[in-house]
Amino acid sequence: MWWGVGAALVANALYSVGFVVEKRALGSLPALSAGRPLHVIRVLATSPLWIVGALALAAGFGAQLVVYRALPIAAAQGIFVSGLVLLLLLSSAVLGEESTGRERYALGGVLLALLMVVASVREGEDVVSGGAPWALVLLVCLPALAAGVWLYVRVESRAAKRHRVPTSGIGYGVAVGLLYGVSSLAIKGTSSRLTSTDLGEAAWSLLASPYPYLLLFTAGAGLVMSQAALQRCRASLIVPVCTTVTCLFTAVLGTLAFGETLPDDPLLLALRVGGTALALSVLLAMPRHDPQPAAPS
């Protein structure tokens, strides 16, 4: 269990560094639009600094594969949320982004939710699932993908209207979070397929499943959508929202899809369910728009 916790903390650090470096690089790049995906990829490929950030995220993906071999889905998501602390520290120190008082209170709520989820984990009592029925995984993932793309397009169209109050990025974060939630389930499924010592057998088992194809779609669409949104909005807001949605989606639907049981102890069950509910309520209470800049005197 504990080496899985260590891998999760490493993944947190890599993801936080990757997002902050990408945000720093995006500040010097031309305006990106998710409606022009090939242009987005060409522009990103010309930035060495952005590539460094992308490599850090890729390394975090590798660490996440290790996590899902050692920890139950719900417990892993609770630990992943702790990466928000490092992200906010880095975004303040490196990017100069300042959070509002309301957002700092929201962060405190998320951290409390994290502690509740982690406290609900007991070594030897939680069972790590080895797989899930493909039909059930697709039943969970395909509607989420459709909802994420639809929400992103809707936020884009509303943000394009003149005289509109600047969006804080909540809608973007929820949309991308849904895609990354599907990606997280696909990572979990991929880790369950890489158990054979025969490389050919493991590769065939993986390619015969829907997981690599879900990963390809979420990687491509998530890359374009997340970078366009990250360029327009504060990393200290959009990434926590995206992370919260991803973790909640994976913890709740992933636990059901992969058949991982909840704790039998009433106290542990209350901590895990209560922590998930608290994180969701914090997300719903966050401001939808950035404050208007003060008019010049």
PDB file of C-alpha atoms in Angstrom:
ATOM      1  CA  MET A   1       0.000   0.000   0.000  1.00  0.00           C
ATOM      2  CA  TRP A   2       2.642   2.526   1.043  1.00  0.00           C
ATOM      3  CA  TRP A   3       4.670   2.307  -2.141  1.00  0.00           C
ATOM      4  CA  GLY A   4       1.426   3.089  -3.949  1.00  0.00           C
ATOM      5  CA  VAL A   5       0.988   6.171  -1.741  1.00  0.00           C
ATOM      6  CA  GLY A   6       4.564   7.197  -2.573  1.00  0.00           C
ATOM      7  CA  ALA A   7       3.914   6.791  -6.295  1.00  0.00           C
ATOM      8  CA  ALA A   8       0.767   8.919  -5.963  1.00  0.00           C
ATOM      9  CA  LEU A   9       2.734  11.715  -4.288  1.00  0.00           C
ATOM     10  CA  VAL A  10       5.368  11.556  -7.040  1.00  0.00           C
ATOM     11  CA  ALA A  11       2.592  11.754  -9.642  1.00  0.00           C
ATOM     12  CA  ASN A  12       1.178  14.799  -7.819  1.00  0.00           C
ATOM     13  CA  ALA A  13       4.530  16.582  -7.968  1.00  0.00           C
ATOM     14  CA  LEU A  14       5.038  15.770 -11.649  1.00  0.00           C
ATOM     15  CA  TYR A  15       1.525  16.882 -12.612  1.00  0.00           C
ATOM     16  CA  SER A  16       1.808  20.148 -10.643  1.00  0.00           C
ATOM     17  CA  VAL A  17       5.195  21.012 -12.147  1.00  0.00           C
ATOM     18  CA  GLY A  18       3.986  20.035 -15.621  1.00  0.00           C
ATOM     19  CA  PHE A  19       0.879  22.227 -15.509  1.00  0.00           C
ATOM     20  CA  VAL A  20       2.762  25.257 -14.155  1.00  0.00           C
ATOM     21  CA  VAL A  21       5.533  24.950 -16.756  1.00  0.00           C
ATOM     22  CA  GLU A  22       2.953  24.583 -19.538  1.00  0.00           C
ATOM     23  CA  LYS A  23       1.063  27.647 -18.282  1.00  0.00           C
ATOM     24  CA  ARG A  24       4.321  29.638 -18.230  1.00  0.00           C
ATOM     25  CA  ALA A  25       5.046  28.583 -21.808  1.00  0.00           C
ATOM     26  CA  LEU A  26       1.515  29.361 -23.016  1.00  0.00           C
ATOM     27  CA  GLY A  27       1.914  33.007 -21.991  1.00  0.00           C
ATOM     28  CA  SER A  28       4.376  33.614 -24.827  1.00  0.00           C
ATOM     29  CA  LEU A  29       2.499  31.653 -27.511  1.00  0.00           C
ATOM     30  CA  PRO A  30      -0.131  32.916 -29.986  1.00  0.00           C
ATOM     31  CA  ALA A  31      -3.796  32.596 -29.016  1.00  0.00           C
ATOM     32  CA  LEU A  32      -4.996  28.990 -29.202  1.00  0.00           C
ATOM     33  CA  SER A  33      -8.457  27.772 -30.172  1.00  0.00           C
ATOM     34  CA  ALA A  34      -9.834  24.280 -29.626  1.00  0.00           C
ATOM     35  CA  GLY A  35     -11.660  24.693 -32.949  1.00  0.00           C
ATOM     36  CA  ARG A  36      -8.273  24.494 -34.725  1.00  0.00           C
ATOM     37  CA  PRO A  37      -6.675  21.388 -33.189  1.00  0.00           C
ATOM     38  CA  LEU A  38      -3.879  20.950 -35.756  1.00  0.00           C
ATOM     39  CA  HIS A  39      -2.847  24.587 -35.324  1.00  0.00           C
ATOM     40  CA  VAL A  40      -2.765  24.109 -31.555  1.00  0.00           C
ATOM     41  CA  ILE A  41      -0.486  21.080 -31.856  1.00  0.00           C
ATOM     42  CA  ARG A  42       1.853  22.850 -34.316  1.00  0.00           C
ATOM     43  CA  VAL A  43       2.172  25.886 -32.057  1.00  0.00           C
ATOM     44  CA  LEU A  44       2.796  23.797 -28.936  1.00  0.00           C
ATOM     45  CA  ALA A  45       5.437  21.714 -30.711  1.00  0.00           C
ATOM     46  CA  THR A  46       7.501  24.876 -31.356  1.00  0.00           C
ATOM     47  CA  SER A  47       7.890  25.678 -27.644  1.00  0.00           C
ATOM     48  CA  PRO A  48      10.752  23.856 -25.857  1.00  0.00           C
ATOM     49  CA  LEU A  49       9.466  25.034 -22.480  1.00  0.00           C
ATOM     50  CA  TRP A  50       5.998  23.625 -23.147  1.00  0.00           C
ATOM     51  CA  ILE A  51       7.563  20.305 -24.203  1.00  0.00           C
ATOM     52  CA  VAL A  52       9.363  20.141 -20.833  1.00  0.00           C
ATOM     53  CA  GLY A  53       6.011  20.552 -19.092  1.00  0.00           C
ATOM     54  CA  ALA A  54       4.434  17.893 -21.289  1.00  0.00           C
ATOM     55  CA  LEU A  55       7.243  15.447 -20.450  1.00  0.00           C
ATOM     56  CA  ALA A  56       6.616  16.034 -16.741  1.00  0.00           C
ATOM     57  CA  LEU A  57       2.931  15.211 -17.252  1.00  0.00           C
ATOM     58  CA  ALA A  58       3.876  12.074 -19.201  1.00  0.00           C
ATOM     59  CA  ALA A  59       6.092  10.957 -16.308  1.00  0.00           C
ATOM     60  CA  GLY A  60       3.150  11.563 -13.967  1.00  0.00           C
ATOM     61  CA  PHE A  61       1.079   9.281 -16.178  1.00  0.00           C
ATOM     62  CA  GLY A  62       3.686   6.537 -15.712  1.00  0.00           C
ATOM     63  CA  ALA A  63       3.578   6.982 -11.927  1.00  0.00           C
ATOM     64  CA  GLN A  64      -0.218   6.785 -12.044  1.00  0.00           C
ATOM     65  CA  LEU A  65      -0.013   3.330 -13.642  1.00  0.00           C
ATOM     66  CA  VAL A  66       1.924   2.175 -10.580  1.00  0.00           C
ATOM     67  CA  VAL A  67      -0.622   3.743  -8.227  1.00  0.00           C
ATOM     68  CA  TYR A  68      -3.554   1.815  -9.687  1.00  0.00           C
ATOM     69  CA  ARG A  69      -1.702  -1.468  -9.205  1.00  0.00           C
ATOM     70  CA  ALA A  70      -1.369  -0.806  -5.472  1.00  0.00           C
ATOM     71  CA  LEU A  71      -4.327   1.287  -4.279  1.00  0.00           C
ATOM     72  CA  PRO A  72      -8.126   1.145  -4.611  1.00  0.00           C
ATOM     73  CA  ILE A  73      -9.536   3.747  -6.998  1.00  0.00           C
ATOM     74  CA  ALA A  74     -11.276   5.844  -4.329  1.00  0.00           C
ATOM     75  CA  ALA A  75      -8.194   5.987  -2.105  1.00  0.00           C
ATOM     76  CA  ALA A  76      -5.932   6.908  -5.023  1.00  0.00           C
ATOM     77  CA  GLN A  77      -8.191   9.818  -6.023  1.00  0.00           C
ATOM     78  CA  GLY A  78      -8.180  11.168  -2.489  1.00  0.00           C
ATOM     79  CA  ILE A  79      -4.384  11.332  -2.522  1.00  0.00           C
ATOM     80  CA  PHE A  80      -4.267  12.852  -6.012  1.00  0.00           C
ATOM     81  CA  VAL A  81      -6.332  15.789  -4.746  1.00  0.00           C
ATOM     82  CA  SER A  82      -3.495  16.655  -2.347  1.00  0.00           C
ATOM     83  CA  GLY A  83      -1.476  17.792  -5.365  1.00  0.00           C
ATOM     84  CA  LEU A  84      -3.620  20.947  -5.399  1.00  0.00           C
ATOM     85  CA  VAL A  85      -1.580  22.363  -2.516  1.00  0.00           C
ATOM     86  CA  LEU A  86       1.701  22.139  -4.414  1.00  0.00           C
ATOM     87  CA  LEU A  87       0.028  23.445  -7.553  1.00  0.00           C
ATOM     88  CA  LEU A  88      -1.250  26.581  -5.808  1.00  0.00           C
ATOM     89  CA  LEU A  89       2.145  27.208  -4.192  1.00  0.00           C
ATOM     90  CA  LEU A  90       3.899  26.888  -7.545  1.00  0.00           C
ATOM     91  CA  SER A  91       1.344  28.984  -9.426  1.00  0.00           C
ATOM     92  CA  SER A  92       1.790  31.766  -6.859  1.00  0.00           C
ATOM     93  CA  ALA A  93       5.601  31.599  -6.813  1.00  0.00           C
ATOM     94  CA  VAL A  94       6.230  31.020 -10.528  1.00  0.00           C
ATOM     95  CA  LEU A  95       3.210  32.557 -12.263  1.00  0.00           C
ATOM     96  CA  GLY A  96       2.354  35.297  -9.785  1.00  0.00           C
ATOM     97  CA  GLU A  97      -1.287  34.160  -9.608  1.00  0.00           C
ATOM     98  CA  GLU A  98      -3.194  35.165  -6.486  1.00  0.00           C
ATOM     99  CA  SER A  99      -6.270  33.319  -5.233  1.00  0.00           C
ATOM    100  CA  THR A 100      -9.283  35.110  -3.786  1.00  0.00           C
ATOM    101  CA  GLY A 101     -10.339  34.584  -0.174  1.00  0.00           C
ATOM    102  CA  ARG A 102     -13.283  32.493  -1.328  1.00  0.00           C
ATOM    103  CA  GLU A 103     -10.997  30.265  -3.381  1.00  0.00           C
ATOM    104  CA  ARG A 104      -8.633  29.787  -0.422  1.00  0.00           C
ATOM    105  CA  TYR A 105     -11.553  28.687   1.727  1.00  0.00           C
ATOM    106  CA  ALA A 106     -12.527  26.304  -1.066  1.00  0.00           C
ATOM    107  CA  LEU A 107      -8.998  24.857  -1.052  1.00  0.00           C
ATOM    108  CA  GLY A 108      -9.292  24.272   2.673  1.00  0.00           C
ATOM    109  CA  GLY A 109     -12.514  22.372   2.072  1.00  0.00           C
ATOM    110  CA  VAL A 110     -10.847  20.233  -0.589  1.00  0.00           C
ATOM    111  CA  LEU A 111      -7.956  19.414   1.746  1.00  0.00           C
ATOM    112  CA  LEU A 112     -10.393  18.436   4.496  1.00  0.00           C
ATOM    113  CA  ALA A 113     -12.144  16.171   1.978  1.00  0.00           C
ATOM    114  CA  LEU A 114      -8.744  14.637   1.153  1.00  0.00           C
ATOM    115  CA  LEU A 115      -8.007  13.891   4.795  1.00  0.00           C
ATOM    116  CA  MET A 116     -11.415  12.243   5.185  1.00  0.00           C
ATOM    117  CA  VAL A 117     -10.847   9.982   2.163  1.00  0.00           C
ATOM    118  CA  VAL A 118      -7.307   9.021   3.203  1.00  0.00           C
ATOM    119  CA  ALA A 119      -8.500   8.297   6.760  1.00  0.00           C
ATOM    120  CA  SER A 120     -11.042   5.858   5.333  1.00  0.00           C
ATOM    121  CA  VAL A 121      -8.310   3.624   3.869  1.00  0.00           C
ATOM    122  CA  ARG A 122      -7.100   0.664   5.905  1.00  0.00           C
ATOM    123  CA  GLU A 123      -4.233  -1.496   4.648  1.00  0.00           C
ATOM    124  CA  GLY A 124      -5.358  -5.061   3.984  1.00  0.00           C
ATOM    125  CA  GLU A 125      -9.066  -4.217   4.061  1.00  0.00           C
ATOM    126  CA  ASP A 126      -9.483  -2.480   0.691  1.00  0.00           C
ATOM    127  CA  VAL A 127      -9.354  -4.767  -2.345  1.00  0.00           C
ATOM    128  CA  VAL A 128      -7.698  -3.550  -5.561  1.00  0.00           C
ATOM    129  CA  SER A 129      -9.740  -4.667  -8.569  1.00  0.00           C
ATOM    130  CA  GLY A 130      -8.080  -6.443 -11.477  1.00  0.00           C
ATOM    131  CA  GLY A 131     -10.510  -5.489 -14.246  1.00  0.00           C
ATOM    132  CA  ALA A 132     -14.033  -4.544 -15.314  1.00  0.00           C
ATOM    133  CA  PRO A 133     -16.553  -5.603 -17.998  1.00  0.00           C
ATOM    134  CA  TRP A 134     -15.889  -3.586 -21.155  1.00  0.00           C
ATOM    135  CA  ALA A 135     -19.570  -2.891 -21.771  1.00  0.00           C
ATOM    136  CA  LEU A 136     -19.898  -1.337 -18.320  1.00  0.00           C
ATOM    137  CA  VAL A 137     -16.765   0.772 -18.789  1.00  0.00           C
ATOM    138  CA  LEU A 138     -18.030   2.075 -22.143  1.00  0.00           C
ATOM    139  CA  LEU A 139     -21.468   2.729 -20.639  1.00  0.00           C
ATOM    140  CA  VAL A 140     -19.779   4.983 -18.094  1.00  0.00           C
ATOM    141  CA  CYS A 141     -17.181   6.585 -20.365  1.00  0.00           C
ATOM    142  CA  LEU A 142     -18.984   7.414 -23.612  1.00  0.00           C
ATOM    143  CA  PRO A 143     -21.692   9.665 -22.074  1.00  0.00           C
ATOM    144  CA  ALA A 144     -18.994  11.435 -20.033  1.00  0.00           C
ATOM    145  CA  LEU A 145     -16.946  12.115 -23.176  1.00  0.00           C
ATOM    146  CA  ALA A 146     -20.003  13.486 -24.972  1.00  0.00           C
ATOM    147  CA  ALA A 147     -20.920  15.672 -21.976  1.00  0.00           C
ATOM    148  CA  GLY A 148     -17.376  17.032 -21.661  1.00  0.00           C
ATOM    149  CA  VAL A 149     -17.129  18.030 -25.331  1.00  0.00           C
ATOM    150  CA  TRP A 150     -20.644  19.529 -25.305  1.00  0.00           C
ATOM    151  CA  LEU A 151     -19.935  21.598 -22.185  1.00  0.00           C
ATOM    152  CA  TYR A 152     -16.634  22.872 -23.574  1.00  0.00           C
ATOM    153  CA  VAL A 153     -18.279  23.988 -26.828  1.00  0.00           C
ATOM    154  CA  ARG A 154     -21.047  25.703 -24.855  1.00  0.00           C
ATOM    155  CA  VAL A 155     -18.573  27.588 -22.653  1.00  0.00           C
ATOM    156  CA  GLU A 156     -16.582  28.612 -25.740  1.00  0.00           C
ATOM    157  CA  SER A 157     -19.661  29.990 -27.477  1.00  0.00           C
ATOM    158  CA  ARG A 158     -20.746  31.951 -24.391  1.00  0.00           C
ATOM    159  CA  ALA A 159     -17.254  33.341 -23.780  1.00  0.00           C
ATOM    160  CA  ALA A 160     -17.120  34.596 -27.380  1.00  0.00           C
ATOM    161  CA  LYS A 161     -20.057  36.966 -26.822  1.00  0.00           C
ATOM    162  CA  ARG A 162     -19.120  40.620 -26.537  1.00  0.00           C
ATOM    163  CA  HIS A 163     -19.479  42.446 -23.207  1.00  0.00           C
ATOM    164  CA  ARG A 164     -19.658  39.134 -21.369  1.00  0.00           C
ATOM    165  CA  VAL A 165     -18.260  38.961 -17.832  1.00  0.00           C
ATOM    166  CA  PRO A 166     -14.864  37.177 -18.052  1.00  0.00           C
ATOM    167  CA  THR A 167     -15.222  33.505 -17.197  1.00  0.00           C
ATOM    168  CA  SER A 168     -13.144  32.195 -14.312  1.00  0.00           C
ATOM    169  CA  GLY A 169     -12.629  28.857 -16.042  1.00  0.00           C
ATOM    170  CA  ILE A 170     -14.998  26.712 -13.975  1.00  0.00           C
ATOM    171  CA  GLY A 171     -16.840  25.446 -17.064  1.00  0.00           C
ATOM    172  CA  TYR A 172     -13.594  24.674 -18.858  1.00  0.00           C
ATOM    173  CA  GLY A 173     -12.303  22.842 -15.813  1.00  0.00           C
ATOM    174  CA  VAL A 174     -15.425  20.692 -15.497  1.00  0.00           C
ATOM    175  CA  ALA A 175     -15.397  19.829 -19.216  1.00  0.00           C
ATOM    176  CA  VAL A 176     -11.723  18.839 -19.287  1.00  0.00           C
ATOM    177  CA  GLY A 177     -12.119  17.077 -15.939  1.00  0.00           C
ATOM    178  CA  LEU A 178     -14.729  14.761 -17.454  1.00  0.00           C
ATOM    179  CA  LEU A 179     -12.332  13.815 -20.260  1.00  0.00           C
ATOM    180  CA  TYR A 180      -9.501  13.218 -17.826  1.00  0.00           C
ATOM    181  CA  GLY A 181     -11.854  11.178 -15.632  1.00  0.00           C
ATOM    182  CA  VAL A 182     -12.406   8.840 -18.573  1.00  0.00           C
ATOM    183  CA  SER A 183      -8.645   8.827 -19.142  1.00  0.00           C
ATOM    184  CA  SER A 184      -8.108   7.869 -15.497  1.00  0.00           C
ATOM    185  CA  LEU A 185     -10.450   4.897 -15.849  1.00  0.00           C
ATOM    186  CA  ALA A 186      -8.608   3.900 -19.024  1.00  0.00           C
ATOM    187  CA  ILE A 187      -5.296   4.065 -17.128  1.00  0.00           C
ATOM    188  CA  LYS A 188      -6.784   1.848 -14.428  1.00  0.00           C
ATOM    189  CA  GLY A 189      -7.950  -0.624 -17.093  1.00  0.00           C
ATOM    190  CA  THR A 190      -4.562  -0.513 -18.826  1.00  0.00           C
ATOM    191  CA  SER A 191      -2.760  -1.309 -15.574  1.00  0.00           C
ATOM    192  CA  SER A 192      -4.994  -4.360 -15.121  1.00  0.00           C
ATOM    193  CA  ARG A 193      -3.980  -5.611 -18.595  1.00  0.00           C
ATOM    194  CA  LEU A 194      -0.239  -5.322 -18.009  1.00  0.00           C
ATOM    195  CA  THR A 195       0.033  -8.194 -15.554  1.00  0.00           C
ATOM    196  CA  SER A 196       1.424 -10.922 -17.822  1.00  0.00           C
ATOM    197  CA  THR A 197       5.190 -11.444 -17.989  1.00  0.00           C
ATOM    198  CA  ASP A 198       4.796 -12.327 -21.680  1.00  0.00           C
ATOM    199  CA  LEU A 199       5.044  -8.981 -23.506  1.00  0.00           C
ATOM    200  CA  GLY A 200       3.234 -10.280 -26.585  1.00  0.00           C
ATOM    201  CA  GLU A 201       0.358 -11.644 -24.529  1.00  0.00           C
ATOM    202  CA  ALA A 202       0.086  -8.443 -22.501  1.00  0.00           C
ATOM    203  CA  ALA A 203       0.121  -6.302 -25.664  1.00  0.00           C
ATOM    204  CA  TRP A 204      -2.585  -8.397 -27.316  1.00  0.00           C
ATOM    205  CA  SER A 205      -4.724  -8.303 -24.190  1.00  0.00           C
ATOM    206  CA  LEU A 206      -4.407  -4.517 -24.085  1.00  0.00           C
ATOM    207  CA  LEU A 207      -5.103  -3.921 -27.797  1.00  0.00           C
ATOM    208  CA  ALA A 208      -8.166  -6.171 -27.660  1.00  0.00           C
ATOM    209  CA  SER A 209      -9.675  -3.924 -24.964  1.00  0.00           C
ATOM    210  CA  PRO A 210     -11.165  -0.406 -25.346  1.00  0.00           C
ATOM    211  CA  TYR A 211      -8.606   1.168 -23.024  1.00  0.00           C
ATOM    212  CA  PRO A 212      -5.856   2.229 -25.479  1.00  0.00           C
ATOM    213  CA  TYR A 213      -8.452   3.798 -27.779  1.00  0.00           C
ATOM    214  CA  LEU A 214     -10.041   5.727 -24.929  1.00  0.00           C
ATOM    215  CA  LEU A 215      -6.564   6.921 -23.952  1.00  0.00           C
ATOM    216  CA  LEU A 216      -5.789   8.070 -27.502  1.00  0.00           C
ATOM    217  CA  PHE A 217      -8.998  10.078 -27.769  1.00  0.00           C
ATOM    218  CA  THR A 218      -8.770  11.657 -24.325  1.00  0.00           C
ATOM    219  CA  ALA A 219      -5.072  12.431 -24.847  1.00  0.00           C
ATOM    220  CA  GLY A 220      -5.692  14.211 -28.158  1.00  0.00           C
ATOM    221  CA  ALA A 221      -8.924  16.012 -27.265  1.00  0.00           C
ATOM    222  CA  GLY A 222      -7.785  16.714 -23.715  1.00  0.00           C
ATOM    223  CA  LEU A 223      -4.505  18.199 -24.951  1.00  0.00           C
ATOM    224  CA  VAL A 224      -6.179  20.667 -27.309  1.00  0.00           C
ATOM    225  CA  MET A 225      -9.018  21.606 -24.958  1.00  0.00           C
ATOM    226  CA  SER A 226      -6.914  21.917 -21.805  1.00  0.00           C
ATOM    227  CA  GLN A 227      -4.160  24.032 -23.383  1.00  0.00           C
ATOM    228  CA  ALA A 228      -6.595  26.474 -24.979  1.00  0.00           C
ATOM    229  CA  ALA A 229      -8.405  26.828 -21.641  1.00  0.00           C
ATOM    230  CA  LEU A 230      -5.187  27.035 -19.606  1.00  0.00           C
ATOM    231  CA  GLN A 231      -3.950  29.873 -21.796  1.00  0.00           C
ATOM    232  CA  ARG A 232      -7.059  31.956 -21.029  1.00  0.00           C
ATOM    233  CA  CYS A 233      -7.631  31.148 -17.358  1.00  0.00           C
ATOM    234  CA  ARG A 234      -5.627  31.000 -14.154  1.00  0.00           C
ATOM    235  CA  ALA A 235      -3.893  27.673 -13.560  1.00  0.00           C
ATOM    236  CA  SER A 236      -4.584  28.114  -9.840  1.00  0.00           C
ATOM    237  CA  LEU A 237      -8.325  27.844 -10.558  1.00  0.00           C
ATOM    238  CA  ILE A 238      -8.844  25.752 -13.671  1.00  0.00           C
ATOM    239  CA  VAL A 239      -6.499  22.917 -12.652  1.00  0.00           C
ATOM    240  CA  PRO A 240      -8.036  22.418  -9.168  1.00  0.00           C
ATOM    241  CA  VAL A 241     -11.527  22.328 -10.710  1.00  0.00           C
ATOM    242  CA  CYS A 242     -10.373  19.870 -13.374  1.00  0.00           C
ATOM    243  CA  THR A 243      -8.635  17.723 -10.744  1.00  0.00           C
ATOM    244  CA  THR A 244     -11.672  17.693  -8.454  1.00  0.00           C
ATOM    245  CA  VAL A 245     -14.022  16.620 -11.248  1.00  0.00           C
ATOM    246  CA  THR A 246     -11.578  13.960 -12.432  1.00  0.00           C
ATOM    247  CA  CYS A 247     -11.118  12.549  -8.945  1.00  0.00           C
ATOM    248  CA  LEU A 248     -14.828  12.519  -8.123  1.00  0.00           C
ATOM    249  CA  PHE A 249     -15.737  10.921 -11.451  1.00  0.00           C
ATOM    250  CA  THR A 250     -13.065   8.261 -11.089  1.00  0.00           C
ATOM    251  CA  ALA A 251     -13.698   7.556  -7.420  1.00  0.00           C
ATOM    252  CA  VAL A 252     -17.476   7.187  -7.723  1.00  0.00           C
ATOM    253  CA  LEU A 253     -18.033   5.655 -11.168  1.00  0.00           C
ATOM    254  CA  GLY A 254     -14.678   3.869 -11.273  1.00  0.00           C
ATOM    255  CA  THR A 255     -15.377   2.140  -7.973  1.00  0.00           C
ATOM    256  CA  LEU A 256     -18.714   0.917  -9.341  1.00  0.00           C
ATOM    257  CA  ALA A 257     -17.414  -0.067 -12.787  1.00  0.00           C
ATOM    258  CA  PHE A 258     -14.412  -1.989 -11.459  1.00  0.00           C
ATOM    259  CA  GLY A 259     -16.371  -3.603  -8.636  1.00  0.00           C
ATOM    260  CA  GLU A 260     -14.283  -2.294  -5.749  1.00  0.00           C
ATOM    261  CA  THR A 261     -16.306  -2.447  -2.550  1.00  0.00           C
ATOM    262  CA  LEU A 262     -16.732   0.419  -0.130  1.00  0.00           C
ATOM    263  CA  PRO A 263     -15.614   0.013   3.517  1.00  0.00           C
ATOM    264  CA  ASP A 264     -17.842  -2.152   5.725  1.00  0.00           C
ATOM    265  CA  ASP A 265     -17.093  -0.126   8.840  1.00  0.00           C
ATOM    266  CA  PRO A 266     -19.768   2.615   9.203  1.00  0.00           C
ATOM    267  CA  LEU A 267     -17.229   5.233  10.300  1.00  0.00           C
ATOM    268  CA  LEU A 268     -14.864   4.541   7.394  1.00  0.00           C
ATOM    269  CA  LEU A 269     -17.789   4.526   4.967  1.00  0.00           C
ATOM    270  CA  ALA A 270     -19.002   7.869   6.333  1.00  0.00           C
ATOM    271  CA  LEU A 271     -15.512   9.363   5.938  1.00  0.00           C
ATOM    272  CA  ARG A 272     -15.163   8.227   2.322  1.00  0.00           C
ATOM    273  CA  VAL A 273     -18.670   9.224   1.233  1.00  0.00           C
ATOM    274  CA  GLY A 274     -18.578  12.431   3.263  1.00  0.00           C
ATOM    275  CA  GLY A 275     -15.208  13.448   1.807  1.00  0.00           C
ATOM    276  CA  THR A 276     -16.477  12.895  -1.728  1.00  0.00           C
ATOM    277  CA  ALA A 277     -19.649  14.893  -1.027  1.00  0.00           C
ATOM    278  CA  LEU A 278     -17.645  17.733   0.553  1.00  0.00           C
ATOM    279  CA  ALA A 279     -15.343  18.012  -2.467  1.00  0.00           C
ATOM    280  CA  LEU A 280     -18.352  18.131  -4.792  1.00  0.00           C
ATOM    281  CA  SER A 281     -20.111  20.807  -2.723  1.00  0.00           C
ATOM    282  CA  VAL A 282     -16.949  22.937  -2.691  1.00  0.00           C
ATOM    283  CA  LEU A 283     -16.754  22.703  -6.473  1.00  0.00           C
ATOM    284  CA  LEU A 284     -20.373  23.821  -6.874  1.00  0.00           C
ATOM    285  CA  ALA A 285     -19.808  26.787  -4.532  1.00  0.00           C
ATOM    286  CA  MET A 286     -16.782  28.215  -6.361  1.00  0.00           C
ATOM    287  CA  PRO A 287     -17.264  31.513  -8.272  1.00  0.00           C
ATOM    288  CA  ARG A 288     -18.091  31.168 -11.960  1.00  0.00           C
ATOM    289  CA  HIS A 289     -16.564  34.494 -13.043  1.00  0.00           C
ATOM    290  CA  ASP A 290     -13.421  36.465 -12.256  1.00  0.00           C
ATOM    291  CA  PRO A 291     -14.011  39.830 -10.549  1.00  0.00           C
ATOM    292  CA  GLN A 292     -14.263  42.779 -12.877  1.00  0.00           C
ATOM    293  CA  PRO A 293     -11.123  44.955 -12.981  1.00  0.00           C
ATOM    294  CA  ALA A 294     -11.470  48.237 -11.139  1.00  0.00           C
ATOM    295  CA  ALA A 295     -12.291  51.191 -13.383  1.00  0.00           C
ATOM    296  CA  PRO A 296      -9.464  53.748 -13.693  1.00  0.00           C
ATOM    297  CA  SER A 297     -10.018  56.859 -11.600  1.00  0.00           C
TER     298      SER A 297
END
